[in-house]
XYZ file of C-alpha atoms in Angstrom:
364
model
C -39.021 -41.976 4.036
C -39.854 -39.439 1.337
C -40.717 -36.805 3.928
C -37.485 -37.551 5.810
C -35.402 -37.308 2.640
C -37.070 -34.042 1.702
C -36.404 -32.678 5.166
C -32.753 -33.692 4.949
C -32.427 -32.017 1.543
C -33.941 -28.842 2.932
C -31.518 -28.909 5.861
C -28.526 -29.386 3.545
C -29.747 -26.559 1.317
C -30.261 -24.290 4.322
C -26.783 -25.076 5.647
C -25.246 -24.424 2.227
C -27.143 -21.144 1.934
C -25.992 -20.120 5.409
C -22.362 -20.840 4.531
C -22.753 -18.833 1.337
C -24.169 -15.860 3.217
C -21.348 -16.090 5.777
C -18.770 -16.151 2.993
C -20.369 -13.096 1.417
C -20.308 -11.274 4.756
C -16.617 -12.086 5.278
C -15.838 -11.002 1.719
C -17.575 -7.624 2.202
C -15.799 -7.167 5.539
C -12.386 -7.803 3.962
C -13.073 -5.456 1.057
C -14.086 -2.791 3.577
C -10.797 -3.297 5.427
C -8.941 -3.022 2.105
C -10.723 0.265 1.356
C -9.718 1.628 4.763
C -6.103 0.631 4.136
C -6.221 2.437 0.784
C -7.441 5.596 2.540
C -4.707 5.163 5.148
C -2.023 4.991 2.458
C -3.334 8.197 0.888
C -3.458 9.993 4.234
C 0.080 8.752 4.881
C 1.138 10.275 1.572
C -0.481 13.578 2.506
C 1.236 13.420 5.892
C 4.589 13.110 4.157
C 3.849 15.849 1.607
C 2.880 18.280 4.377
C 5.907 17.344 6.541
C 3.572 16.352 9.355
C 5.057 13.003 10.360
C 7.128 14.236 13.311
C 4.446 16.409 14.891
C 3.528 13.686 17.438
C 6.677 12.723 19.326
C 5.338 9.855 21.441
C 3.893 6.454 20.680
C 0.835 5.933 22.865
C -1.264 3.186 21.235
C -4.172 3.607 23.668
C -4.041 7.038 25.292
C -2.967 8.639 22.025
C -6.344 7.942 20.461
C -7.601 11.272 21.854
C -6.244 14.500 20.343
C -5.561 17.573 22.512
C -8.897 18.820 23.862
C -7.848 22.071 25.496
C -5.525 24.994 24.846
C -3.204 23.760 27.587
C -2.926 20.327 25.953
C -2.133 21.907 22.596
C 0.586 24.019 24.194
C 2.010 20.893 25.837
C 2.082 18.974 22.535
C 3.700 21.926 20.812
C 6.352 22.121 23.527
C 7.276 18.469 22.869
C 7.558 19.138 19.160
C 9.780 22.160 19.855
C 12.386 19.773 21.289
C 12.857 18.049 17.924
C 15.606 18.951 15.495
C 12.990 19.430 12.789
C 11.574 22.367 14.750
C 14.934 23.752 15.869
C 16.581 23.623 12.438
C 13.688 23.980 10.014
C 10.406 25.074 11.619
C 11.699 27.381 14.357
C 9.290 30.151 13.254
C 6.227 27.893 13.375
C 3.232 29.153 15.358
C 0.854 27.089 17.453
C -1.852 27.427 14.790
C 0.524 26.117 12.116
C 1.522 23.248 14.387
C -2.112 22.255 14.812
C -2.414 21.756 11.034
C 0.449 19.274 10.784
C -0.607 17.613 14.047
C -4.058 16.823 12.641
C -2.552 15.103 9.589
C -0.388 12.841 11.734
C -3.145 12.216 14.271
C -5.555 11.300 11.472
C -3.002 8.888 10.053
C -2.528 7.164 13.408
C -6.264 7.174 14.139
C -6.948 5.382 10.858
C -4.318 2.798 11.766
C -6.064 2.112 15.067
C -9.452 2.021 13.344
C -8.209 -0.560 10.853
C -6.845 -2.714 13.674
C -10.237 -2.684 15.398
C -12.074 -3.201 12.101
C -10.137 -6.445 11.707
C -10.138 -7.648 15.317
C -13.812 -7.162 16.251
C -15.446 -8.761 13.161
C -12.837 -11.533 13.204
C -13.772 -12.502 16.756
C -17.464 -12.182 15.862
C -17.164 -14.596 12.928
C -15.104 -16.962 15.075
C -17.653 -17.045 17.882
C -20.521 -17.618 15.468
C -18.604 -20.376 13.716
C -19.210 -18.764 10.315
C -15.607 -18.060 9.317
C -14.888 -19.839 5.994
C -12.424 -22.714 6.118
C -8.849 -21.509 6.400
C -9.847 -17.900 6.967
C -9.586 -18.034 10.745
C -5.818 -18.345 10.571
C -5.528 -16.043 7.551
C -7.433 -13.175 9.183
C -5.459 -13.591 12.404
C -2.260 -13.232 10.359
C -3.793 -10.088 8.846
C -4.378 -8.670 12.333
C -0.792 -9.453 13.379
C 0.547 -7.767 10.244
C -1.439 -4.629 11.055
C -0.047 -4.572 14.590
C 3.462 -5.056 13.216
C 2.887 -2.200 10.782
C 2.100 0.094 13.713
C 5.459 -0.796 15.254
C 7.205 -0.125 11.924
C 5.497 3.262 11.814
C 6.897 4.245 15.209
C 10.331 2.865 14.233
C 10.146 5.190 11.237
C 9.108 8.233 13.294
C 11.896 7.629 15.813
C 14.478 7.991 13.067
C 13.525 11.627 12.584
C 13.239 12.824 16.177
C 16.945 13.555 16.624
C 19.840 14.539 14.346
C 17.465 14.742 11.344
C 14.707 17.004 10.061
C 12.922 14.128 8.312
C 12.384 10.449 8.918
C 14.755 7.933 7.347
C 13.827 7.481 3.689
C 14.637 3.772 3.967
C 12.292 3.314 6.914
C 9.623 5.348 5.125
C 9.911 3.092 2.070
C 9.648 -0.013 4.259
C 6.598 1.427 6.049
C 4.866 2.247 2.758
C 5.705 -1.107 1.192
C 4.470 -3.008 4.233
C 1.161 -1.134 4.073
C 0.846 -2.127 0.428
C 1.677 -5.767 1.223
C -1.091 -5.803 3.825
C -3.441 -4.220 1.284
C -2.583 -6.867 -1.330
C -3.047 -9.666 1.211
C -6.467 -8.310 2.217
C -7.684 -8.042 -1.388
C -6.261 -11.491 -2.130
C -8.222 -12.985 0.768
C -11.434 -11.216 -0.220
C -11.110 -12.229 -3.859
C -10.739 -15.855 -2.790
C -14.352 -15.803 -1.627
C -15.690 -14.690 -4.998
C -16.562 -16.663 -8.090
C -13.777 -17.690 -10.476
C -13.702 -18.477 -14.163
C -12.547 -21.927 -15.261
C -11.733 -21.197 -18.894
C -8.957 -23.634 -19.676
C -6.037 -21.266 -19.061
C -2.899 -23.084 -17.911
C -1.999 -22.376 -14.315
C 0.096 -19.192 -14.321
C -0.254 -18.071 -10.722
C 3.489 -17.411 -10.488
C 3.135 -14.740 -13.166
C 0.422 -13.037 -11.142
C 2.747 -13.078 -8.154
C 5.585 -11.698 -10.307
C 3.367 -8.757 -11.289
C 2.742 -8.036 -7.607
C 6.488 -8.137 -6.907
C 7.165 -5.723 -9.770
C 4.595 -3.202 -8.542
C 5.664 -3.499 -4.891
C 9.306 -2.979 -5.879
C 8.327 0.186 -7.731
C 6.312 1.274 -4.695
C 9.364 0.803 -2.473
C 11.395 2.974 -4.832
C 8.607 5.544 -4.728
C 8.926 5.568 -0.939
C 12.627 6.382 -1.284
C 11.746 9.180 -3.710
C 9.254 10.615 -1.220
C 11.650 10.319 1.704
C 14.450 12.151 -0.114
C 12.190 14.635 -1.951
C 13.908 13.175 -4.996
C 11.036 14.179 -7.237
C 12.477 17.707 -7.136
C 15.976 16.691 -8.272
C 15.205 16.861 -12.009
C 11.848 17.934 -13.436
C 12.317 17.208 -17.126
C 11.319 14.210 -19.227
C 12.338 11.996 -20.991
C 15.889 13.092 -20.122
C 17.170 14.523 -16.866
C 18.064 18.078 -17.901
C 19.277 16.806 -21.260
C 21.120 13.759 -19.921
C 19.898 10.179 -19.841
C 22.054 9.408 -16.812
C 23.575 12.438 -15.043
C 27.030 12.074 -13.516
C 25.507 13.162 -10.198
C 24.011 9.686 -9.752
C 27.462 8.596 -8.478
C 28.071 11.611 -6.232
C 28.365 9.601 -2.995
C 31.147 7.245 -1.905
C 30.927 4.275 -1.460
C 28.912 3.773 -4.644
C 26.177 1.623 -3.118
C 25.019 4.412 -0.795
C 23.838 6.300 -3.864
C 21.018 3.750 -4.180
C 19.498 4.900 -0.889
C 20.935 8.346 -0.054
C 21.416 10.125 -3.376
C 18.230 11.876 -4.556
C 19.475 11.970 -8.155
C 20.194 8.234 -8.241
C 16.899 7.389 -6.518
C 14.921 9.411 -9.065
C 16.885 7.872 -11.939
C 16.222 4.317 -10.726
C 12.527 5.005 -10.053
C 11.831 6.534 -13.466
C 13.895 3.863 -15.276
C 12.294 0.971 -13.426
C 8.857 2.288 -14.426
C 9.634 1.314 -18.016
C 10.638 -2.164 -16.849
C 7.380 -2.559 -14.915
C 5.345 -1.629 -18.000
C 7.407 -4.018 -20.146
C 7.111 -6.883 -17.649
C 3.341 -6.552 -17.331
C 2.987 -6.210 -21.100
C 4.877 -9.494 -21.554
C 2.582 -11.121 -18.996
C -0.492 -9.904 -20.869
C 0.954 -11.125 -24.180
C 1.627 -14.566 -22.683
C -1.930 -14.823 -21.374
C -3.389 -13.754 -24.694
C -1.159 -16.143 -26.652
C -2.267 -19.110 -24.524
C -5.931 -18.251 -24.047
C -7.019 -15.497 -26.444
C -10.106 -13.544 -25.451
C -10.313 -15.288 -22.066
C -11.289 -13.267 -19.012
C -7.782 -13.682 -17.610
C -6.208 -12.415 -20.826
C -8.517 -9.395 -20.887
C -7.545 -8.605 -17.302
C -3.916 -8.719 -18.393
C -4.643 -6.032 -20.993
C -6.402 -3.912 -18.380
C -3.299 -4.182 -16.191
C -1.145 -2.924 -19.060
C -3.473 0.037 -19.473
C -3.399 0.817 -15.762
C 0.395 0.806 -15.471
C 0.729 2.896 -18.634
C -1.669 5.521 -17.247
C 0.205 5.400 -13.942
C 3.468 6.071 -15.761
C 1.879 9.067 -17.514
C 0.627 10.408 -14.183
C 4.134 10.011 -12.795
C 5.564 12.023 -15.682
C 2.997 14.800 -15.183
C 3.764 14.851 -11.456
C 7.486 15.069 -12.160
C 7.301 17.828 -14.789
C 4.933 19.899 -12.628
C 7.433 19.670 -9.747
C 5.395 17.330 -7.543
C 2.275 19.354 -6.691
C 0.249 18.014 -3.764
C -2.766 16.922 -5.841
C -0.837 15.097 -8.554
C 1.455 13.409 -6.045
C -1.589 11.931 -4.290
C -3.162 10.937 -7.619
C 0.064 9.102 -8.452
C -0.041 7.304 -5.111
C -3.711 6.435 -5.616
C -2.834 5.001 -9.028
C -0.404 2.608 -7.360
C -3.159 1.453 -4.996
C -5.547 0.814 -7.894
C -2.911 -1.232 -9.731
C -2.133 -3.270 -6.612
C -5.827 -3.992 -6.013
C -6.376 -5.138 -9.586
C -3.134 -7.123 -9.668
C -3.964 -8.866 -6.382
C -7.413 -9.881 -7.652
C -5.838 -11.014 -10.933
C -3.242 -13.116 -9.136
C -5.919 -14.735 -6.967
C -8.050 -15.527 -10.007
C -5.095 -17.150 -11.760
C -4.293 -19.230 -8.675
C -7.911 -20.450 -8.511
C -8.004 -21.468 -12.176
C -7.316 -25.207 -12.152
C -8.375 -26.388 -15.603
C -5.313 -27.259 -17.769
C -5.251 -25.855 -21.309
C -4.683 -29.295 -22.849
C -7.994 -30.542 -21.420
C -9.880 -27.561 -22.798
C -8.364 -28.070 -26.268
C -9.188 -31.772 -26.357
C -12.733 -30.969 -25.311
C-alpha cells in the first residue's frame, strides 16, 4: 500500500510539473507574439511617416508574401502605383528606385502581419493537439487568432481609402487600425500575464480601475492615430500654448462643428495634447487610490511606475512636437505608448487576479 501511495504521489507530482511546464511554454509563446505585435506597430508607424502605405495597391494574403524578384516585376508594381492619385498628384516625379524604398516599408509591414498570424496559429494547434493548452486558453487563443485576421482586413480597408480621390489613407481608418493593433497587443499581454504568479497582498479588488487605465491609454492612442493621419503634429509646434493661444480659433474652422474632431488638424492636435494631461491625471488618481488603500504594496508601487511612464511619455510627446515631428522622436513616442500599454495590461491582470479583500488582511 505504501509503495502504491508513493507511486500515486509521484504520478500526481509529475502531472503537476508537466502542466506547469506547459503553462510556462504557453506564457513564453504569448509574450513572443506580443513582442512581434510591438515591432509591427513600430514598423506601421515608420510606414506612415515615410508615406509608404499606398505603395502596394492589391491585397493578396497568400501570393503577396513574396516581394518582386525581378526588374520586370518591380516595373509592374510601379506601374500599378502610378495609377493612384497619390502618385499622380503628389509623387509624379518619383523614380523606380525611390518607389522601391517605400514598397519595402509596406511589404515589411504586411509580412510581419502574416508572420504574427502564423506565429499564433501554428503553436496554438500544436498545444491543442498535445493537450497541454491551459484551461480556458484554447478559446482565448483562438479569439486572438481571429482578431489578428480581422486586423488584416481592417488594414486593407484602410489602404483602400487612399487609392482614389486621396493622397493619403483616411485618418479615421488609420486610427481604427492602430487602435485595433493595440487592443490585440493588450489582450496578448493580458493572457500571458494570467499564466504568471500573482501577489495576494490584501488589496481590495480594483480590476475596473486597471481596465479604466487601459481605456484611457487606448483613447489617447486613437487620438494619436488621427494626429498621424492628418499630419496634425505639424499644425502648431510650440508648447505649452499653440503659438501663444491656449485654444486657437482655427479649431472651429470646419462646418458642421463636429467634423472638426476628425478632419481639422488644429482641433485634432488640440484634443490630443489636452487629453494627455487628463491621462496623466487619471492614472495619478489611480495610483493615489492604490497607495491610500494598500501603501507599499506591489500593486501600489506599480501604480507609481505607471504615473512615471505616462509622464515621461508626455515629455517625449512635447519634444516630438517642438522639434516638428522628426522620424526618430515620432517612433520613440509611439514606442512609449506600447511600453505603457504592456505595463498597464499586466497591471490590470494582476489586479483582477488579486482576490484577498482588504478587510480580511486588516483583521489578520
